[in-house]
Coordinates of C-alpha atoms and ligand atoms in Angstrom, one line a residue:
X319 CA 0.0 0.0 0.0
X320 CA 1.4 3.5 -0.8
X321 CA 1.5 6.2 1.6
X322 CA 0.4 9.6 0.8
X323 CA 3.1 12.4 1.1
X324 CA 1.7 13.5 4.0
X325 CA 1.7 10.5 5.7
X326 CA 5.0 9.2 4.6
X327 CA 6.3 12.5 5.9
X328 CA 4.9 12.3 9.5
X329 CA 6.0 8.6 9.2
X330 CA 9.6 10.0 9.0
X331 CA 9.7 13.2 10.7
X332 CA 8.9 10.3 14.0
X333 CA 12.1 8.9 13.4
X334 CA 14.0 12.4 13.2
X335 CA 14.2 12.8 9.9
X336 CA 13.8 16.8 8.3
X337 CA 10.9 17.5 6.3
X338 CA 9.3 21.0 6.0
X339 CA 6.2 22.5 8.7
X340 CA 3.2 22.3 7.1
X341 CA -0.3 20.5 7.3
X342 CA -2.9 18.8 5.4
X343 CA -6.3 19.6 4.2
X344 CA -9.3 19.3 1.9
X345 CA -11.0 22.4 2.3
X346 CA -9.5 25.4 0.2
X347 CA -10.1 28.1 3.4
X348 CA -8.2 25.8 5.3
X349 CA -5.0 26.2 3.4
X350 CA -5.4 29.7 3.0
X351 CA -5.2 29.6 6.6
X352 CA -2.4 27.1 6.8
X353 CA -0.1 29.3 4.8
X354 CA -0.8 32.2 6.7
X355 CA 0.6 30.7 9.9
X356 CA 3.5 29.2 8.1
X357 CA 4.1 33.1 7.0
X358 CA 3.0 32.7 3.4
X359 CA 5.9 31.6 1.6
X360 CA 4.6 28.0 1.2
X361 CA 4.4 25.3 -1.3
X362 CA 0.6 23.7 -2.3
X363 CA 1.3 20.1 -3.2
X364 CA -1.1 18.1 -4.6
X365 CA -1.8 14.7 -2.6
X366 CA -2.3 12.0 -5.2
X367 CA -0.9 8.6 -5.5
X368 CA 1.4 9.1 -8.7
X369 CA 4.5 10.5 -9.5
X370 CA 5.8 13.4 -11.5
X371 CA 2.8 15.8 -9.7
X372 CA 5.2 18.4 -10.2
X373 CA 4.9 18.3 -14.2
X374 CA 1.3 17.5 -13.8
X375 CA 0.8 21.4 -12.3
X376 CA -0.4 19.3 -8.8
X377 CA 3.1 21.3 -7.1
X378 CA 2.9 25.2 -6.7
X379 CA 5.3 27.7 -4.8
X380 CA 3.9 30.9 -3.5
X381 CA 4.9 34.2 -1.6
X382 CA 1.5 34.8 0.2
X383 CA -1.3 32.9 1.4
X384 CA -3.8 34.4 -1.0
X385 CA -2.7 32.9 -3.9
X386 CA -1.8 29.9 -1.8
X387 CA -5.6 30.1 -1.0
X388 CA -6.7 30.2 -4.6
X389 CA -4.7 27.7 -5.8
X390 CA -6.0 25.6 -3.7
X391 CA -9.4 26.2 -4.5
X392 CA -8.4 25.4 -8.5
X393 CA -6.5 22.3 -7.0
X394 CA -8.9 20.4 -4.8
X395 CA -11.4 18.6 -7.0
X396 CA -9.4 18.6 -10.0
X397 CA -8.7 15.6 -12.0
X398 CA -4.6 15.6 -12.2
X399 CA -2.8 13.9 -15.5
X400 CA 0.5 12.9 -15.8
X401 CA 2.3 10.9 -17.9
X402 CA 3.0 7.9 -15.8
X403 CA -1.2 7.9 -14.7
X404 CA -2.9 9.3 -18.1
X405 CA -6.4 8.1 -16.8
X406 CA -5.2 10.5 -14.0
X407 CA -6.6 11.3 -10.0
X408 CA -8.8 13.5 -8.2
X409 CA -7.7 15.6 -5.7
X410 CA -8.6 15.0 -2.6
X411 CA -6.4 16.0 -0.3
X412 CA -3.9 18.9 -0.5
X413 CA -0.5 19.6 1.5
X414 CA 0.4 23.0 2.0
X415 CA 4.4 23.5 3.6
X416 CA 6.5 26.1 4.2
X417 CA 8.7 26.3 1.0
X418 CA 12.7 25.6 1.1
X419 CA 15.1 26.6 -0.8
X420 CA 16.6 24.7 -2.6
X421 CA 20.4 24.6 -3.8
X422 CA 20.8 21.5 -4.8
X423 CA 18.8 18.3 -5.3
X424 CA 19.5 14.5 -4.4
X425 CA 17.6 11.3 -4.6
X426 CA 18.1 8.6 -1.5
X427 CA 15.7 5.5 -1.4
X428 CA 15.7 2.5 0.7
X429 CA 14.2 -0.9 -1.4
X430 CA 13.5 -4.0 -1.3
X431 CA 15.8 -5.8 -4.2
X432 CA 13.6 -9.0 -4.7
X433 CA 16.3 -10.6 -6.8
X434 CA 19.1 -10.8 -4.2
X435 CA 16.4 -11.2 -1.5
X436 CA 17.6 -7.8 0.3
X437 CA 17.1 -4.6 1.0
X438 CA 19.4 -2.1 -0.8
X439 CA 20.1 1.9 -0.3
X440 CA 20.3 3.9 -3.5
X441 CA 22.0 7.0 -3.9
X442 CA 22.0 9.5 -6.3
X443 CA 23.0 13.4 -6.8
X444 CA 20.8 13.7 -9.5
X445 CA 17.9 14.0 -7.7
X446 CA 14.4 16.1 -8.9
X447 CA 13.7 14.0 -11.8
X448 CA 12.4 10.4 -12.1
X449 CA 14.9 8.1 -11.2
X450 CA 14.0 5.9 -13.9
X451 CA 15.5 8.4 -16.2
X452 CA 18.7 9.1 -14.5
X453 CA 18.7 4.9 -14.5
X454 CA 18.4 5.2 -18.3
X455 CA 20.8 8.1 -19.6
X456 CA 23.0 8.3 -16.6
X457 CA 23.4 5.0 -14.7
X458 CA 26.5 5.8 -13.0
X459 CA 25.0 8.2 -11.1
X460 CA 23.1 6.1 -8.7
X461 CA 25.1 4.1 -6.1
X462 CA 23.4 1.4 -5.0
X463 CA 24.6 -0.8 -2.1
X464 CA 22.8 -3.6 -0.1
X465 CA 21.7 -3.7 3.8
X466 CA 22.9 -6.6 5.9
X467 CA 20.2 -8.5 7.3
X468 CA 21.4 -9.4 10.0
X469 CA 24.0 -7.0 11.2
X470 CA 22.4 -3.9 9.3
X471 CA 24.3 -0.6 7.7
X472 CA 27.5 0.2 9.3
X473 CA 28.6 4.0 8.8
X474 CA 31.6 3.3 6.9
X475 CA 29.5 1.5 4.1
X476 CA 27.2 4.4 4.1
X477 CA 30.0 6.7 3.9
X478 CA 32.0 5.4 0.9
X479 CA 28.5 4.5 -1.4
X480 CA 27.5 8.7 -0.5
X481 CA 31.2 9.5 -1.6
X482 CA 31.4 7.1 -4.6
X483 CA 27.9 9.1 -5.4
X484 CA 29.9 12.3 -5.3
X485 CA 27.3 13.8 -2.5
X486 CA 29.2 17.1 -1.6
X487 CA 30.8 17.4 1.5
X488 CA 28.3 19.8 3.6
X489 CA 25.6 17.3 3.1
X490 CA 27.4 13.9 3.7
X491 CA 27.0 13.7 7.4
X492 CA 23.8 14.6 7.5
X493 CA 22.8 12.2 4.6
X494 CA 24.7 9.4 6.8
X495 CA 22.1 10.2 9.5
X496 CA 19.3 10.2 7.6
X497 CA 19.6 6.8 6.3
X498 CA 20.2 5.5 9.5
X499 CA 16.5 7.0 10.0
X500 CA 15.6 5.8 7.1
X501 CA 16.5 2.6 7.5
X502 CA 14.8 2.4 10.8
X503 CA 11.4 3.7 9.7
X504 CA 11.6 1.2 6.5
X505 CA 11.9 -1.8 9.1
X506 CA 9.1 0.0 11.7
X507 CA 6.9 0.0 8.4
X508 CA 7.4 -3.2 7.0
X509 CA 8.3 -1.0 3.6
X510 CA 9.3 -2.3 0.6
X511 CA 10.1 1.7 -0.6
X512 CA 11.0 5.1 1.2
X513 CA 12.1 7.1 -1.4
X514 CA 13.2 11.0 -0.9
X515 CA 13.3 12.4 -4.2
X516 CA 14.4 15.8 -3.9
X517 CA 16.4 15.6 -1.0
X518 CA 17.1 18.8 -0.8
X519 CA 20.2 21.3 0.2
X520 CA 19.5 24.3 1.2
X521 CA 21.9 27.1 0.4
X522 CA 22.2 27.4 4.4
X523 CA 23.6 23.6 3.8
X524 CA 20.8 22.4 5.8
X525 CA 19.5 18.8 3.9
X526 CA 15.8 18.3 4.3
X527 CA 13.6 15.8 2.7
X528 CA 11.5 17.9 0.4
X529 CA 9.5 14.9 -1.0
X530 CA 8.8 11.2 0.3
X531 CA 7.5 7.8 -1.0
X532 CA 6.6 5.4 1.6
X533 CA 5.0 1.7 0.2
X534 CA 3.9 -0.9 2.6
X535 CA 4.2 -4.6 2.0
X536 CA 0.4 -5.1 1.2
X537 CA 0.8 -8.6 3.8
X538 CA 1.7 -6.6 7.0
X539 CA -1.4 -4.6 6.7
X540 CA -2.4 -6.2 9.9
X541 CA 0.5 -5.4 12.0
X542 CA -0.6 -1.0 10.3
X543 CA -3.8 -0.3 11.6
X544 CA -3.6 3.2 11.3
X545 CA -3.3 3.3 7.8
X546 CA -6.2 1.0 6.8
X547 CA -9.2 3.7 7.1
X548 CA -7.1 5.3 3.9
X549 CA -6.6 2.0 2.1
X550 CA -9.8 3.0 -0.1
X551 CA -8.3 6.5 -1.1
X552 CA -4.9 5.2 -1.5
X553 CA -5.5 2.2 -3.9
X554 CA -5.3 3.5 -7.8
X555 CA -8.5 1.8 -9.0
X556 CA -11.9 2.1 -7.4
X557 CA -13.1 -1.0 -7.6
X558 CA -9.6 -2.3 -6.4
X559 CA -10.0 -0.2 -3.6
X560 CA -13.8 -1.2 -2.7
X561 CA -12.9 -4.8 -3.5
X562 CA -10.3 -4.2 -0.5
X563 CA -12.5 -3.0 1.8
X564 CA -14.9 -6.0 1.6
X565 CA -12.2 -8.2 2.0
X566 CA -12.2 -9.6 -1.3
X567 CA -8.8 -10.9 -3.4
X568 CA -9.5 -9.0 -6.7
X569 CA -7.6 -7.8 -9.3
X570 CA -8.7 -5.5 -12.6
X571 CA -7.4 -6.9 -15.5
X572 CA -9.1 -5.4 -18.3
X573 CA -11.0 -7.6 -20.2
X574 CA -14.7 -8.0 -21.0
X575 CA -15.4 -11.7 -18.7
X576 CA -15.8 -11.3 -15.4
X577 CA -14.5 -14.0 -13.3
X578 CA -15.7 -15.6 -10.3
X579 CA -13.2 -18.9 -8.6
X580 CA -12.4 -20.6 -5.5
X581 CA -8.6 -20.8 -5.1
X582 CA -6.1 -18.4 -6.7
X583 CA -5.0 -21.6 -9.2
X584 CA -8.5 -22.3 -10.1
X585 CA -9.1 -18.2 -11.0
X586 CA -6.0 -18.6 -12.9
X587 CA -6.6 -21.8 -15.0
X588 CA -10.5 -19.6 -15.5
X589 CA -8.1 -16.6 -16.8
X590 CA -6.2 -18.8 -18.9
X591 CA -9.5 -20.6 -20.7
X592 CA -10.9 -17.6 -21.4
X593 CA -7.9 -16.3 -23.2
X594 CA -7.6 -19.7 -25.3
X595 CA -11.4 -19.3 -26.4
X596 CA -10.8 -16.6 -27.5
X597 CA -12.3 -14.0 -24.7
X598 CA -10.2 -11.7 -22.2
X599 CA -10.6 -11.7 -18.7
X600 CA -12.0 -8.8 -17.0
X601 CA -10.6 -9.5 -13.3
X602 CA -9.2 -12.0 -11.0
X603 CA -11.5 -12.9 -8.2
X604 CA -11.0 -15.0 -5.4
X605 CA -14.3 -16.1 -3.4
X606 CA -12.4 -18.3 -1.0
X607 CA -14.3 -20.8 1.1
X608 CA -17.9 -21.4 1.8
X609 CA -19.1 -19.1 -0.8
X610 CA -22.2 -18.0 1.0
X611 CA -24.9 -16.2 -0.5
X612 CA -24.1 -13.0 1.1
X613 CA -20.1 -13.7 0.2
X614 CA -21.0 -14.1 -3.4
X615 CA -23.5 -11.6 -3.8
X616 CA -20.6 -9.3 -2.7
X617 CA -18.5 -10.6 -4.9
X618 CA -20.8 -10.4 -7.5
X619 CA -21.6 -6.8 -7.4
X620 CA -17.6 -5.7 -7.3
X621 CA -17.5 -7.8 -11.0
X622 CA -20.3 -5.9 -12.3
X623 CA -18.6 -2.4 -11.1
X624 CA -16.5 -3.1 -14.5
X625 CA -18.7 -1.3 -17.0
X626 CA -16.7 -3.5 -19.7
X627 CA -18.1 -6.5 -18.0
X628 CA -20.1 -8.5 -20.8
X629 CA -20.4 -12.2 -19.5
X630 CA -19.5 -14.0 -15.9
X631 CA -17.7 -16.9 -15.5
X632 CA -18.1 -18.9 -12.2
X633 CA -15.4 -21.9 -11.7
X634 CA -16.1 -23.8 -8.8
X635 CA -14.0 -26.7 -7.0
X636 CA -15.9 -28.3 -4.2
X637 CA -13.6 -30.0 -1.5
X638 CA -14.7 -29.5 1.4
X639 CA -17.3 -27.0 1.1
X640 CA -20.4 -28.8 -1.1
X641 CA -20.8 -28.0 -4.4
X642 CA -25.0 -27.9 -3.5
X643 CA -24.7 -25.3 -0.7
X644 CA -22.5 -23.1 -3.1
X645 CA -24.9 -23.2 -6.1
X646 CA -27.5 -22.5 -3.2
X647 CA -25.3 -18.9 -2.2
X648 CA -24.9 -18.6 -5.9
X649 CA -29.0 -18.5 -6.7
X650 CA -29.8 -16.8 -3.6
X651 CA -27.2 -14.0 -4.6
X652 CA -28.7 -14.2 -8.1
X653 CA -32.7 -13.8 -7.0
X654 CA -31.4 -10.5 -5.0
X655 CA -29.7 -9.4 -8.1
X656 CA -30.5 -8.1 -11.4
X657 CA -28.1 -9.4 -13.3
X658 CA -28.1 -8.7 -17.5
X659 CA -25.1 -10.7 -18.9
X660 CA -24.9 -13.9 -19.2
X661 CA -23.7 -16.5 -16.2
X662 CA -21.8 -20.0 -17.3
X663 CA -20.8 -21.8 -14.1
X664 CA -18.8 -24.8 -14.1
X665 CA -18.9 -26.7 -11.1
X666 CA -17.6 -29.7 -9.8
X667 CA -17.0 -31.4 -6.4
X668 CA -18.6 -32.8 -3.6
X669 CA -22.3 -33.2 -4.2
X670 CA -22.3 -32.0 -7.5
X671 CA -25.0 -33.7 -9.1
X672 CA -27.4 -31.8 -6.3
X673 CA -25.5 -28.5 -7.4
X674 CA -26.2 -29.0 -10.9
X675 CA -30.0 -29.8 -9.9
X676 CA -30.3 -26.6 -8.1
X677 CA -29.1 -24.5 -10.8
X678 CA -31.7 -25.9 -13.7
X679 CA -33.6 -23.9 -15.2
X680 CA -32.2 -20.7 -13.4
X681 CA -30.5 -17.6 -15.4
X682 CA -27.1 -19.8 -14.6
X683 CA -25.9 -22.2 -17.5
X684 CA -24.2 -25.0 -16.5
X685 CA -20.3 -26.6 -17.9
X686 CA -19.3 -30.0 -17.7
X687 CA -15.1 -29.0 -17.8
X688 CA -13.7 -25.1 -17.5
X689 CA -12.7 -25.3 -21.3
X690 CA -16.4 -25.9 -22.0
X691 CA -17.7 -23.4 -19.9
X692 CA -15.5 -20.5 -21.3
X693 CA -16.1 -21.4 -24.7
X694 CA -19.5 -21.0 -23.9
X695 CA -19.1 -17.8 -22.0
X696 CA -17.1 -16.1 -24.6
X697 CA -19.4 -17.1 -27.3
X698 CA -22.6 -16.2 -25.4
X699 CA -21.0 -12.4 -24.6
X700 CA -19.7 -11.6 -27.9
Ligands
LIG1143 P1 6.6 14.9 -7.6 O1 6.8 15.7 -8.9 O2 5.4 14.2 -7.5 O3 7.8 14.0 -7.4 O4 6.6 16.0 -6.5 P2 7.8 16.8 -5.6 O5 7.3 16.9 -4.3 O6 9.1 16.1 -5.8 O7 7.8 18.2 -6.3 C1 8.2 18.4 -7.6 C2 9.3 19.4 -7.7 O8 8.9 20.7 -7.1 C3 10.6 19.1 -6.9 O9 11.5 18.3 -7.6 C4 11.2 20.4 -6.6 O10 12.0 20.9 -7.6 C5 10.0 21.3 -6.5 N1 9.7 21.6 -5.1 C6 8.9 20.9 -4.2 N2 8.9 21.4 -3.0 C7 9.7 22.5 -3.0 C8 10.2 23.4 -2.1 O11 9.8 23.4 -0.9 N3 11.0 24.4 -2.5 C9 11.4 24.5 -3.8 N4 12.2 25.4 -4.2 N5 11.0 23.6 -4.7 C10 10.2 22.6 -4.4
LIG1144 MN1 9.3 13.9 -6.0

């Protein structure tokens, strides 16, 4: 889960590292005010999950609170594009700091390195701009090293990576610090990312974190209970997000047949015959076990959230649970439901000559084998 600025901010500021004063809001009086008790000079960022805000116009610097004010007014509600998010976000929330100045910019970012199973700090003095672009036309300019697991960073590794990185002197000892925090609120957060991009010098020499990316390893949710309430606003697509907050395993994928399985393989093998007859798969849902009426009527509406959605295709393994009490959730679901595409289910399992019994004659064609059933699907949506 990615954090907002704000939050990523606070997040960091707690282990002592230096961002700007400032506050967060929604309402455009608000900020007005905001400014004027940071003294007016401030900076009016938009706060939207995507990157490159600044290009997008979501990033404004001002010398009083009045135009602050205004801006703010233009920014909240307004859809923001960019070219990394061309569907683009509404603005919600805004953040509204006292501005630095800025001398110099850096980029410092703590990761998780899935292919040499650690966690690595990357360094850069070309920071401001993606660092996906400095990656590409520069690549010697970011120095990246890994974190021990066991016995962590130890300053001198810190030291030569910020030198090798050519980090001037005034900032190096403060950038040694601030990894060290960084490090420490990555492993607080369970983060897979906390990114500072600009890290900024002042012309004082002061460095201050003028931007911040925090992501959260989506499985230690749990263990963050104070960022769940914002899951919904955070996640990039809305049905994503209200899929999440019903506690259902779905993913948008894109396609026009919406799919309905017990068991991440089984929704997978559903994806896969879809694609061979010919169809693409609007979504990967997970029902899990039991699939009781009210847990598939739930699941049901967050498919047909996809306006693209032009057929459903239900593939259900009974094991444990019986195939008859799920084709039971499945009708009672249905009969609340007004459902206008058409519905293939294949089932098998326990008890599934009952299942197949109770599903004669409803809206709800049957399969005899998932390749039957998605032929069928893809043919009956087209
Ligand atoms: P992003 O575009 O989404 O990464 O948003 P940033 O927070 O990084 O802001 C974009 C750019 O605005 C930065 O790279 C800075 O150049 C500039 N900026 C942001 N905050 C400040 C500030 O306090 N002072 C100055 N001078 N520039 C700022
Ligand atoms: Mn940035």
């Amino acid at each position: 889960m990615k954090l907002h600025e704000y939050q990523s901010k606070e997040l960091l500021a707690k282990f002592g590292v230096p961002v700007a004063k400032g506050d967060v809001t929604s309402d455009p009086a608000e900020a007005k005010a905001i400014a004027e008790r940071l003294g007016g000079r401030v900076v009016v960022k938009a706060q939207v999950l995507m990157g490159g805000r600044g290009k997008a116009g979501g990033v404004k610097l001002f010398d009083d609170a009045e135009a602050a004010g205004e801006f703010a007014k233009e920014l909240i509600g307004k859809r923001l594009v960019s070219i990394q998010n061309p569907t683009g976000l509404i603005v919600e929330k805004i953040l509204v700091v006292e501005t630095i100045d800025i001398a110099e910019e850096y980029y410092v970012a703590i990761l998780l390195d899935r292919n040499i199973q650690k966690s690595i700090v990357m360094i850069s003095r070309e920071g401001g701009v993606e660092i996906e672009e400095v990656a590409e036309h520069n690549p010697d300019a970011i120095v990246k090293f890994a974190v021990d697991p066991k016995w962590g960073l130890c300053d001198y590794e810190i030291r030569n990576a910020i030198a090798k990185a050519n980090i001037p002197k005034p900032a190096r000892n403060q950038m040694v610090k601030m990894i060290k925090q960084l490090v420490q609120a990555y492993e607080a957060a369970d983060a897979e990312m906390v990114e500072i991009n600009p890290c900024a010098l002042t012309p004082e020499g002061k460095l201050i974190a003028a931007d911040a990316k925090v992501s959260i390893d989506d499985n230690a949710m749990y263990r963050h209970p104070e960022y769940q309430s914002t899951s919904a606003d955070s996640a990039e697509d809305p049905i994503e997000a209200e899929a999440s907050n019903r506690g259902i395993a779905y993913v948008r994928l894109g396609g026009t047949i919406g799919i309905m399985g017990n068991g991440a393989g089984l929704v997978m093998q559903s994806i896969d015959e879809i694609s061979a007859a010919g169809g693409t798969a609007a979504n990967f849902l997970d029902v899990g076990g039991g699939a009781q009426a009210e847990r598939v009527k739930s699941c049901m509406e967050v498919i047909l959230m996809d306006p693209n959605v032009k057929g459903i295709f239900i593939n259900i393994f009974g094991g444990i649970t019986r195939v008859d009490e799920v084709a039971k959730g499945v009708l009672t679901a249905f009969s609340q439901m007004d459902i206008k595409v058409p519905v293939v289910a294949r089932i098998e399992g326990t008890a599934v000559e009952e299942g197949r019994k109770i599903l004669e004659g409803s809206i709800i064609q049957t399969a005899n084998s998932a390749r039957e059933g998605a032929n069928l699907i893809v043919s009956l949506a087209k």
